[in-house]
Coordinates of C-alpha atoms in Angstrom, one line a residue:
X6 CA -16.6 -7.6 15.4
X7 CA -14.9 -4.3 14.8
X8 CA -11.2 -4.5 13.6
X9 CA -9.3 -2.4 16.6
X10 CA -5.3 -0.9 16.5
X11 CA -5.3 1.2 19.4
X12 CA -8.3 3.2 19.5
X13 CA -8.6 3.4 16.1
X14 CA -12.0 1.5 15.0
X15 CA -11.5 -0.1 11.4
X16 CA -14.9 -1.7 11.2
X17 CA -15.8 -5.5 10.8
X18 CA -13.3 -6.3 7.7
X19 CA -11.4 -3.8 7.0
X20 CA -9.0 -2.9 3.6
X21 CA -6.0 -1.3 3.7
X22 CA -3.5 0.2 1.2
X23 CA -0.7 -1.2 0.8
X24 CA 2.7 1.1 1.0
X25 CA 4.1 0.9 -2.4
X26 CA 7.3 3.2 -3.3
X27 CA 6.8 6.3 -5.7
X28 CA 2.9 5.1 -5.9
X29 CA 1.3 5.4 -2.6
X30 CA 1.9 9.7 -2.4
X31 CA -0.6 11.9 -1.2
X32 CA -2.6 12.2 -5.3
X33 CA -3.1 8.4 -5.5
X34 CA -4.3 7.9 -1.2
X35 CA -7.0 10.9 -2.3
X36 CA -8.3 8.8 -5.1
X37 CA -8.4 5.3 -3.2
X38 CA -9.7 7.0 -0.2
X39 CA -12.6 8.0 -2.3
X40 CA -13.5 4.5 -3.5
X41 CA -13.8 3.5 0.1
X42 CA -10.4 2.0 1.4
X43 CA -10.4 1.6 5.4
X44 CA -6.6 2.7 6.1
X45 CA -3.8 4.0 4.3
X46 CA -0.2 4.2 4.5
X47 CA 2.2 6.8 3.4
X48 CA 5.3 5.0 1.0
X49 CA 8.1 3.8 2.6
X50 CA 10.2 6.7 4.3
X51 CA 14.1 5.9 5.0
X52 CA 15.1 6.4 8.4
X53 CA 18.6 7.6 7.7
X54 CA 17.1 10.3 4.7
X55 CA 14.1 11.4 8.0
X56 CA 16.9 12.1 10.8
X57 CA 18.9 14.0 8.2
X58 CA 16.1 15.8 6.5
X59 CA 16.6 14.4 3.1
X60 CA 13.9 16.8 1.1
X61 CA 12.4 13.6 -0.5
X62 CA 11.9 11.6 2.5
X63 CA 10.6 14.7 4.4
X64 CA 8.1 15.7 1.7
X65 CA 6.5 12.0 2.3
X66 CA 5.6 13.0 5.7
X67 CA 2.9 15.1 4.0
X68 CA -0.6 13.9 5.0
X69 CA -3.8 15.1 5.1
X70 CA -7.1 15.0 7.3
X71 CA -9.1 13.6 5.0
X72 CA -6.8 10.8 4.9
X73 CA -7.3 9.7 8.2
X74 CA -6.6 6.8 9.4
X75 CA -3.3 7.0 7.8
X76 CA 0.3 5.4 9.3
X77 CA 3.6 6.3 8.4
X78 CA 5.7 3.7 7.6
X79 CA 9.6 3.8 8.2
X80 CA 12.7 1.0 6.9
X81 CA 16.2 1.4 8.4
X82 CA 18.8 -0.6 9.4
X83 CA 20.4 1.6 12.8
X84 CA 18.2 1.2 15.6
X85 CA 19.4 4.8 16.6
X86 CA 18.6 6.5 13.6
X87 CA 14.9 4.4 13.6
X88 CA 14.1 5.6 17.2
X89 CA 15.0 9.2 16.1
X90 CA 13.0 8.9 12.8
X91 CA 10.2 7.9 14.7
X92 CA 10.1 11.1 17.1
X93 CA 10.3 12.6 13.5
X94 CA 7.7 10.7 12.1
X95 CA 5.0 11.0 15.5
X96 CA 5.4 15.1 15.3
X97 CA 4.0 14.9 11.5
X98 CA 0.7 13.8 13.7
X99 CA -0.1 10.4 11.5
X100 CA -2.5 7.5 13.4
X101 CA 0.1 5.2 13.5
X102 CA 3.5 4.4 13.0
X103 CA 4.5 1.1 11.2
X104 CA 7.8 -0.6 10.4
X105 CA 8.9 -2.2 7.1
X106 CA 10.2 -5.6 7.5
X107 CA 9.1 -6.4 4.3
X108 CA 10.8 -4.8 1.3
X109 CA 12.8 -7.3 -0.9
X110 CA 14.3 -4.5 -3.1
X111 CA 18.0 -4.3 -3.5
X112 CA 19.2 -1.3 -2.2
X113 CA 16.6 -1.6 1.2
X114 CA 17.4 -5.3 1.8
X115 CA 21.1 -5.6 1.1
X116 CA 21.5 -2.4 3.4
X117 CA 20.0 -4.2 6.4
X118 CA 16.9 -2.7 6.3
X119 CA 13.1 -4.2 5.3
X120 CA 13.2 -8.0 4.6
X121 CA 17.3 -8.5 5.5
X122 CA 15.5 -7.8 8.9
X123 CA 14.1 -11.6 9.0
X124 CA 18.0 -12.5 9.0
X125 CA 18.5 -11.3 12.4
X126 CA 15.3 -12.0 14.5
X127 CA 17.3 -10.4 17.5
X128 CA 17.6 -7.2 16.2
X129 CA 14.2 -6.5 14.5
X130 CA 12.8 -7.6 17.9
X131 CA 15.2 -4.6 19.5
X132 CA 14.3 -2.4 16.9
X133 CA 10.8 -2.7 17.4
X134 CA 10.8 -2.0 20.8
X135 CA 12.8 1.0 20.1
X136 CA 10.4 2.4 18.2
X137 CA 7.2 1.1 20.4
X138 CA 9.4 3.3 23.2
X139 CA 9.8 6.8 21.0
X140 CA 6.2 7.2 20.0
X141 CA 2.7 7.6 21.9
X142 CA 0.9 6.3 18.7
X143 CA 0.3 2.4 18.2
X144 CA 3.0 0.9 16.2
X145 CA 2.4 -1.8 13.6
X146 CA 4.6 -4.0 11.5
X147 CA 4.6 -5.0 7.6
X148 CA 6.8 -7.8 7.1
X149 CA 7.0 -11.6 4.9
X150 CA 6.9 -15.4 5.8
X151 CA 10.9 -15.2 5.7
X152 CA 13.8 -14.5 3.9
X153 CA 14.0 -17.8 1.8
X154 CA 12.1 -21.3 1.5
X155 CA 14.6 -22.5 4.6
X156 CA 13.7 -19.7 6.9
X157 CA 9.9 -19.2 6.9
X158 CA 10.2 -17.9 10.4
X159 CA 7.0 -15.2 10.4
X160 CA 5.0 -17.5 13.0
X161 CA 8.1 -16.6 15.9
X162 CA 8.1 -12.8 14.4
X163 CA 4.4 -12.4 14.8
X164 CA 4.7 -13.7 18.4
X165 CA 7.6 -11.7 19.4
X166 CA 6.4 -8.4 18.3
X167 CA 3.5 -8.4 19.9
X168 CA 5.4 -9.3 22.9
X169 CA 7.2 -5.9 22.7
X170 CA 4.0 -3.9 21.6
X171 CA 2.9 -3.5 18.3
X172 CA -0.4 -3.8 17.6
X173 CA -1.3 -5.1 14.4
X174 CA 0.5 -7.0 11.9
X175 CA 0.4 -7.5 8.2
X176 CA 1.6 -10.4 6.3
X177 CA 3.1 -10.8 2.7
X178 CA 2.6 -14.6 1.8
X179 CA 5.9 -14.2 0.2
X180 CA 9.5 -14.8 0.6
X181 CA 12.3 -12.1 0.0
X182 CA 13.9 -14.5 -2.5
X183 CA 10.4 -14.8 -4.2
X184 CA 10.5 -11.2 -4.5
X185 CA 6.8 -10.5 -6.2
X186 CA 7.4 -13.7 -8.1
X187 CA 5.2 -16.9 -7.7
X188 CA 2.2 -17.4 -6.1
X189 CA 1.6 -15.9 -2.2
X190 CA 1.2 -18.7 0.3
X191 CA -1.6 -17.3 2.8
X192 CA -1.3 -21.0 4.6
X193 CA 1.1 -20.0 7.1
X194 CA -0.6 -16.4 7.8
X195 CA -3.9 -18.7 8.9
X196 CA -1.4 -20.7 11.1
X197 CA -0.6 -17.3 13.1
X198 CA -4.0 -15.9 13.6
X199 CA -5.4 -19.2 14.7
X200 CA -2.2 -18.9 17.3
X201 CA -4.0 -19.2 20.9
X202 CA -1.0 -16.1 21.8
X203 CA -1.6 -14.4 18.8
X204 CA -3.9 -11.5 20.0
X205 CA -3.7 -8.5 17.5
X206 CA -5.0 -8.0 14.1
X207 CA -3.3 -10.3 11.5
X208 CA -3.8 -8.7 8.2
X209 CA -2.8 -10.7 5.0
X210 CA -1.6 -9.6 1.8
X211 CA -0.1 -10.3 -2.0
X212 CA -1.8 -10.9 -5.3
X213 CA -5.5 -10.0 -4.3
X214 CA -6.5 -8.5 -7.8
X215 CA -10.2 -9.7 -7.7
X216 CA -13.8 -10.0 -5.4
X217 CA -13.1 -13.3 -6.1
X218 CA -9.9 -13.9 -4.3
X219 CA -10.8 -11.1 -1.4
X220 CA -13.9 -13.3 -0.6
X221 CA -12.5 -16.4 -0.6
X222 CA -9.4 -15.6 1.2
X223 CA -11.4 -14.3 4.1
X224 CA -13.0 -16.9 4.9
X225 CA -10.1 -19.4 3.7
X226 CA -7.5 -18.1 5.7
X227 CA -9.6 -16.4 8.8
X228 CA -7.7 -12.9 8.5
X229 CA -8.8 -9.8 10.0
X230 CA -8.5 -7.4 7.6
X231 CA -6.4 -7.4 3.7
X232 CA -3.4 -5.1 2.7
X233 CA -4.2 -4.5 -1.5
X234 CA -1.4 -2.8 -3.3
X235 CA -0.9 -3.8 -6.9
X236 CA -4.3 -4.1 -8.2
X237 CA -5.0 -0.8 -6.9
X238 CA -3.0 1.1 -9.0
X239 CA -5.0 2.7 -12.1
X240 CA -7.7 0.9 -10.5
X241 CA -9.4 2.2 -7.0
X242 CA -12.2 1.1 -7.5
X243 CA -11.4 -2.3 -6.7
X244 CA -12.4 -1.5 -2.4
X245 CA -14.9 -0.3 -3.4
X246 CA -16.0 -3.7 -5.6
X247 CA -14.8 -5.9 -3.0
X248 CA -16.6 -3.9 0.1
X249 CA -20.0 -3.6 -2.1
X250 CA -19.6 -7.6 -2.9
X251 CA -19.2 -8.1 1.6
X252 CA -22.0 -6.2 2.1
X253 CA -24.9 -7.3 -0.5
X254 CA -22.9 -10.4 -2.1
X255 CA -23.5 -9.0 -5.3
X256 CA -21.3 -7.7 -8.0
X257 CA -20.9 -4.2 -8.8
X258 CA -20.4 -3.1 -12.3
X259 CA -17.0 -1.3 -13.0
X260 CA -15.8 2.2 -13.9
X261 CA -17.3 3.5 -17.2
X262 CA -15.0 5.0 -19.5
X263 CA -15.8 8.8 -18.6
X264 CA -15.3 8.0 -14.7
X265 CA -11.9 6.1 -15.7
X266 CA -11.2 9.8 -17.3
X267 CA -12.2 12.1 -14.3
X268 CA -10.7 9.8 -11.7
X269 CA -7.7 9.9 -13.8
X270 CA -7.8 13.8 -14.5
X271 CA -8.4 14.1 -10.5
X272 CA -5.2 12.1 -9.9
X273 CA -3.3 13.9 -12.3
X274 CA -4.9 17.5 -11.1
X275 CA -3.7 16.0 -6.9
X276 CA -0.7 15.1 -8.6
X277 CA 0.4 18.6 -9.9
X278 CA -1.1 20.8 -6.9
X279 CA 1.2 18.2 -4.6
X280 CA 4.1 18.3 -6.8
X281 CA 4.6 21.2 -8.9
X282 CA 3.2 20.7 -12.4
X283 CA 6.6 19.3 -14.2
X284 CA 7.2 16.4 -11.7
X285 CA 3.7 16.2 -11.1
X286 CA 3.3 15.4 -14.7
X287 CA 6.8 13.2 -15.1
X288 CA 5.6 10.9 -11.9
X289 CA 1.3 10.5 -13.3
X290 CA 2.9 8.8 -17.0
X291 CA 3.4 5.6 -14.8
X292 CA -0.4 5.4 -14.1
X293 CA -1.9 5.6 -17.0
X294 CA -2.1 2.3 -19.3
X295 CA -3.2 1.1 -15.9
X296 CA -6.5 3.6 -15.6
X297 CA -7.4 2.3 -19.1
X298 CA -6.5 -0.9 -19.4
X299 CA -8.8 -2.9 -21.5
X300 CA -9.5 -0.7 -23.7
X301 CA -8.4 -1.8 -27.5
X302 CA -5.4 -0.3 -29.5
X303 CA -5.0 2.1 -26.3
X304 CA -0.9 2.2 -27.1
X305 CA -1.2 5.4 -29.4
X306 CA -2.9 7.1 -27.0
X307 CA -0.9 6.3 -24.0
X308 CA 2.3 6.9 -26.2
X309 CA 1.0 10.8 -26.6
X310 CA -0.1 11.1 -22.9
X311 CA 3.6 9.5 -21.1
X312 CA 5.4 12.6 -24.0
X313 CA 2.9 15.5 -23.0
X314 CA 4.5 18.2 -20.6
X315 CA 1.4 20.2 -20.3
X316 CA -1.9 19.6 -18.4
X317 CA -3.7 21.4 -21.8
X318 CA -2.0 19.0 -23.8
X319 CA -2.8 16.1 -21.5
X320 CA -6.6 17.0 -21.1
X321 CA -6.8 17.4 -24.9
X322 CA -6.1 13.8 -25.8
X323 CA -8.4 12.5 -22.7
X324 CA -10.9 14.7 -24.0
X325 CA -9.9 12.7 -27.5
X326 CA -10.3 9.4 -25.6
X327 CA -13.6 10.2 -24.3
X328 CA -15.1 11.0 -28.1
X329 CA -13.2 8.3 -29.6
X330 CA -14.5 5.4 -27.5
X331 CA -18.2 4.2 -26.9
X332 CA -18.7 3.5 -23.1
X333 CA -19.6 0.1 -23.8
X334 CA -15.8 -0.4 -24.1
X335 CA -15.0 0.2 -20.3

């Protein structure tokens, strides 16, 4: 049965991209979008940087047709300033709008904001409903199984959001304390979507890195759809892997070296036409050991390509890369 927020049709098991801070921009969705991922989401946008028109939390409202479906997602920690963001948010004309209650970082949690949220049931239920209120499009909800081992409270959340409206909800089998630490827990996302109240899309995510884990979770835990973040980065490929595997139940071979290098050079190419070419170089150097990972004594290589201020420069030594190493390396 097709996966439905709103009147957005995400087909029978869809995979989403996680929202991942300074990773998920506009050169990195255009890449994952082509290796077949269902929905996207824009990086986290601060509420407080949108209502005051912060340059870098306006440039992430940038998104593009091709992209669709795509959600904003927006953190805060006023419900004022998360109502207004929203209005903000709706006019940049994204599919959906959905709320962070899930960021364990620092400077988000210990402001209020993302997981500090599962603190204060109350007010994330207010919040919610103040941004179900200021927006026409469906809102969803990213949040965790609590904020420590003592407060796994995600199965009341889940209940009391969709009681105020939103219409899908994903799931990070993690704690805040855990951070990205440990192993996710996907037991106590099963014990919400096999909740006789729960009626929207429960989507599950944390540490699905492999077909393995993506098939066996499915059917393990009964979700409707998986959020993939991590594993994606330097590596799109994987929904395409996973969604070839759920339709034939066979395993598709991965990347050879030269489409590592063009998906890579594509990035990079996004990356500078998005950004100007100086940042747009500066923010690719983080992606890089993860595009060819695997490969033996890569460091050299990746040492020269994270110094290089010039695309010439850069496609020189991936034009090196591609002479240098057989395909049977990929």
């Amino acid at each position: 049965m097709a996966v439905k927020i709103g009147n957005i049709d995400l087909g029978n098991f869809p995979l989403l991209l996680a929202p991942m801070e300074d990773v998920s921009d506009p050169p990195f969705r255009f890449v994952c979008k082509q290796n077949g991922v269902d929905m996207m989401y824009t990086e986290f946008i601060s509420s407080e940087g949108l209502i005051r028109d912060a340059a870098k939390s306006v440039q992430k409202l940038d998104i593009f047709e091709y992209e669709r479906p795509i959600g904003i997602q927006i953190f805060g920690s006023n419900i004022d300033s998360m109502r207004e963001a929203t209005e903000i948010a709706s006019k940049a004309n994204p599919d959906l709008i959905d709320i962070n209650y899930g960021c364990p970082v620092k400077n988000v949690a210990c402001r209020g904001a993302g997981a500090s949220l599962l603190q204060d049931i109350d007010k994330m239920v207010k919040m919610t409903k103040a941004v179900v209120e200021s927006t026409h499009l469906p809102v969803t909800v990213k949040t965790r199984l609590g904020w420590d081992d003592n407060t796994k409270n995600v199965y009341e959340v889940a209940e009391r959001l969709q009681d105020v409206g939103i219409q899908a909800l994903t799931i990070h089998g993690r704690t805040r304390a855990q951070m990205y630490k440990g192993e996710a827990d996907w037991s106590l996302i099963r014990e919400i979507k096999r909740n006789p109240r729960i009626s929207i899309p429960i989507f599950g995510n944390g540490d699905v890195d492999s077909i393995e884990k993506a098939a066996n979770w499915r059917m393990e835990y009964e979700v409707d759809g998986i959020m993939i973040g991590r594993a994606a980065i330097g590596y799109p490929w994987i929904f395409r892997e996973i969604k070839h595997f759920f339709a034939t139940g066979e395993y598709l071979s991965g990347p050879i070296l030269s489409e590592r290098i063009d998906v890579c050079r594509t990035h990079l190419l996004k990356s500078i036409e998005w950004k100007g070419e100086k940042t747009g170089i500066f923010e690719m150097r983080r992606h890089y050991s993860n595009y060819f990972k695997g490969i033996p004594n890569f460091k050299d290589y990746r040492m020269q390509l994270v110094k290089l201020e010039s695309l010439n420069a850069i496609n020189e030594v991936l034009e090196d890369i591609s002479n240098k190493f057989d395909e049977v390396l990929a």
